Amino acid sequence: MFSQLFSDPLPVGTKAPDFTLRDDAGHSVTLSALKGRSVVLVFYPGDDTPGCTKQLCQFRDDWSEAVARGVEVFGVNPGSTDSHTRFRNKFHFPFPLLVDEGRKVATLYHCNGIIVKRTVYRIDAEGIIRFAQRGMPAPHEVLG
């Protein structure tokens, strides 16, 4: 019970758990298939809510930095494909939103709780976690 409230993110330096999820367009995304590229996972509680919108818009607004560094960015949330599509289209996110049905990936990444814990990870090209933080770190901190 308390671990759902007070758990820490996965530690920096550990191997990122592999997963396969569908994105808002229905495409399958598998972390291990992205080996050779850096990946940012932004776990967030809900589509089209004030904090989540602000956080994902920061990544949208700093998109050129992610592109320049060759980083793949994904929002991760248990919302439906339809909800993700509406949210992504409304705010013109240039990155996919992954559907984490049943919060299985949130659990693997220590982000599951009463709601999904706002957590950001950066995973390097070899699949190792290089950044892990709760809250809303600025994109330049994550991409650094």
GROMACS .gro file of C-alpha atoms in nm:
model
  144
    1MET     CA    1   0.000   0.000   0.000
    2PHE     CA    2   0.262   0.256   0.107
    3SER     CA    3   0.488   0.164  -0.186
    4GLN     CA    4   0.220   0.298  -0.421
    5LEU     CA    5   0.240   0.632  -0.243
    6PHE     CA    6   0.613   0.663  -0.173
    7SER     CA    7   0.808   0.455  -0.425
    8ASP     CA    8   1.112   0.604  -0.597
    9PRO     CA    9   1.167   0.595  -0.974
   10LEU     CA   10   1.391   0.323  -1.111
   11PRO     CA   11   1.755   0.411  -1.040
   12VAL     CA   12   1.981   0.578  -1.293
   13GLY     CA   13   2.228   0.326  -1.432
   14THR     CA   14   1.984   0.033  -1.444
   15LYS     CA   15   1.856  -0.137  -1.755
   16ALA     CA   16   1.517   0.000  -1.865
   17PRO     CA   17   1.243  -0.265  -1.865
   18ASP     CA   18   1.134  -0.359  -2.215
   19PHE     CA   19   0.772  -0.310  -2.319
   20THR     CA   20   0.542  -0.296  -2.617
   21LEU     CA   21   0.251  -0.050  -2.624
   22ARG     CA   22   0.023   0.094  -2.891
   23ASP     CA   23   0.043   0.464  -2.966
   24ASP     CA   24  -0.243   0.704  -3.032
   25ALA     CA   25  -0.235   0.609  -3.403
   26GLY     CA   26  -0.256   0.236  -3.327
   27HIS     CA   27   0.110   0.162  -3.408
   28SER     CA   28   0.304  -0.077  -3.189
   29VAL     CA   29   0.606   0.071  -3.006
   30THR     CA   30   0.863  -0.165  -2.851
   31LEU     CA   31   1.143  -0.015  -2.644
   32SER     CA   32   1.402  -0.278  -2.745
   33ALA     CA   33   1.330  -0.203  -3.113
   34LEU     CA   34   1.450   0.154  -3.046
   35LYS     CA   35   1.798   0.036  -2.939
   36GLY     CA   36   2.058   0.268  -3.082
   37ARG     CA   37   1.842   0.575  -3.011
   38SER     CA   38   1.784   0.769  -2.691
   39VAL     CA   39   1.427   0.763  -2.561
   40VAL     CA   40   1.240   0.989  -2.320
   41LEU     CA   41   0.933   0.848  -2.146
   42VAL     CA   42   0.702   1.103  -1.986
   43PHE     CA   43   0.457   0.924  -1.754
   44TYR     CA   44   0.165   1.154  -1.675
   45PRO     CA   45  -0.167   1.115  -1.490
   46GLY     CA   46  -0.428   1.234  -1.740
   47ASP     CA   47  -0.496   1.369  -2.088
   48ASP     CA   48  -0.598   1.734  -2.116
   49THR     CA   49  -0.547   1.822  -1.750
   50PRO     CA   50  -0.365   2.145  -1.654
   51GLY     CA   51  -0.039   1.997  -1.521
   52CYS     CA   52  -0.011   1.728  -1.787
   53THR     CA   53  -0.086   1.975  -2.065
   54LYS     CA   54   0.181   2.213  -1.933
   55GLN     CA   55   0.440   1.935  -1.908
   56LEU     CA   56   0.383   1.790  -2.253
   57CYS     CA   57   0.362   2.137  -2.410
   58GLN     CA   58   0.711   2.208  -2.270
   59PHE     CA   59   0.843   1.909  -2.467
   60ARG     CA   60   0.651   2.028  -2.773
   61ASP     CA   61   0.793   2.379  -2.739
   62ASP     CA   62   1.149   2.243  -2.700
   63TRP     CA   63   1.101   1.986  -2.976
   64SER     CA   64   1.392   2.120  -3.184
   65GLU     CA   65   1.630   2.032  -2.899
   66ALA     CA   66   1.500   1.673  -2.888
   67VAL     CA   67   1.531   1.642  -3.266
   68ALA     CA   68   1.883   1.790  -3.264
   69ARG     CA   69   1.989   1.531  -3.004
   70GLY     CA   70   1.814   1.246  -3.188
   71VAL     CA   71   1.587   1.170  -2.893
   72GLU     CA   72   1.254   0.987  -2.933
   73VAL     CA   73   0.991   1.125  -2.693
   74PHE     CA   74   0.677   0.940  -2.582
   75GLY     CA   75   0.400   1.038  -2.343
   76VAL     CA   76   0.276   0.736  -2.143
   77ASN     CA   77  -0.064   0.720  -1.978
   78PRO     CA   78  -0.346   0.465  -1.932
   79GLY     CA   79  -0.593   0.678  -2.132
   80SER     CA   80  -0.764   0.541  -2.441
   81THR     CA   81  -0.646   0.577  -2.799
   82ASP     CA   82  -0.935   0.819  -2.864
   83SER     CA   83  -0.848   1.034  -2.562
   84HIS     CA   84  -0.480   1.042  -2.661
   85THR     CA   85  -0.565   1.132  -3.021
   86ARG     CA   86  -0.787   1.423  -2.913
   87PHE     CA   87  -0.524   1.547  -2.664
   88ARG     CA   88  -0.239   1.517  -2.913
   89ASN     CA   89  -0.432   1.690  -3.192
   90LYS     CA   90  -0.558   1.969  -2.966
   91PHE     CA   91  -0.205   2.066  -2.857
   92HIS     CA   92  -0.015   1.961  -3.172
   93PHE     CA   93   0.228   1.728  -2.996
   94PRO     CA   94   0.496   1.613  -3.243
   95PHE     CA   95   0.549   1.289  -3.045
   96PRO     CA   96   0.324   0.987  -2.988
   97LEU     CA   97   0.120   0.918  -2.675
   98LEU     CA   98   0.132   0.554  -2.566
   99VAL     CA   99  -0.169   0.369  -2.426
  100ASP     CA  100  -0.065   0.190  -2.106
  101GLU     CA  101  -0.378  -0.016  -2.057
  102GLY     CA  102  -0.391  -0.156  -1.705
  103ARG     CA  103  -0.087   0.057  -1.612
  104LYS     CA  104   0.144  -0.238  -1.675
  105VAL     CA  105   0.435  -0.025  -1.795
  106ALA     CA  106   0.372   0.234  -1.522
  107THR     CA  107   0.412  -0.051  -1.274
  108LEU     CA  108   0.737  -0.170  -1.438
  109TYR     CA  109   0.874   0.185  -1.415
  110HIS     CA  110   0.756   0.247  -1.055
  111CYS     CA  111   0.502   0.509  -1.168
  112ASN     CA  112   0.181   0.336  -1.063
  113GLY     CA  113  -0.011   0.456  -0.762
  114ILE     CA  114  -0.355   0.594  -0.690
  115ILE     CA  115  -0.296   0.778  -1.018
  116VAL     CA  116   0.003   0.749  -1.251
  117LYS     CA  117   0.292   0.931  -1.085
  118ARG     CA  118   0.430   1.210  -1.300
  119THR     CA  119   0.776   1.073  -1.381
  120VAL     CA  120   1.026   1.134  -1.661
  121TYR     CA  121   1.295   0.891  -1.777
  122ARG     CA  122   1.570   0.927  -2.036
  123ILE     CA  123   1.703   0.597  -2.165
  124ASP     CA  124   2.027   0.589  -2.362
  125ALA     CA  125   2.096   0.411  -2.691
  126GLU     CA  126   2.200   0.096  -2.501
  127GLY     CA  127   1.879   0.079  -2.297
  128ILE     CA  128   2.023   0.217  -1.972
  129ILE     CA  129   1.832   0.472  -1.765
  130ARG     CA  130   2.033   0.797  -1.758
  131PHE     CA  131   1.771   1.030  -1.606
  132ALA     CA  132   1.482   0.952  -1.370
  133GLN     CA  133   1.283   1.214  -1.184
  134ARG     CA  134   0.934   1.265  -1.045
  135GLY     CA  135   0.752   1.587  -1.123
  136MET     CA  136   0.801   1.819  -1.417
  137PRO     CA  137   1.170   1.859  -1.493
  138ALA     CA  138   1.240   2.102  -1.775
  139PRO     CA  139   1.310   1.935  -2.111
  140HIS     CA  140   1.667   2.074  -2.119
  141GLU     CA  141   1.735   1.894  -1.786
  142VAL     CA  142   1.600   1.566  -1.925
  143LEU     CA  143   1.768   1.590  -2.264
  144GLY     CA  144   2.100   1.710  -2.114
   0.00000   0.00000   0.00000
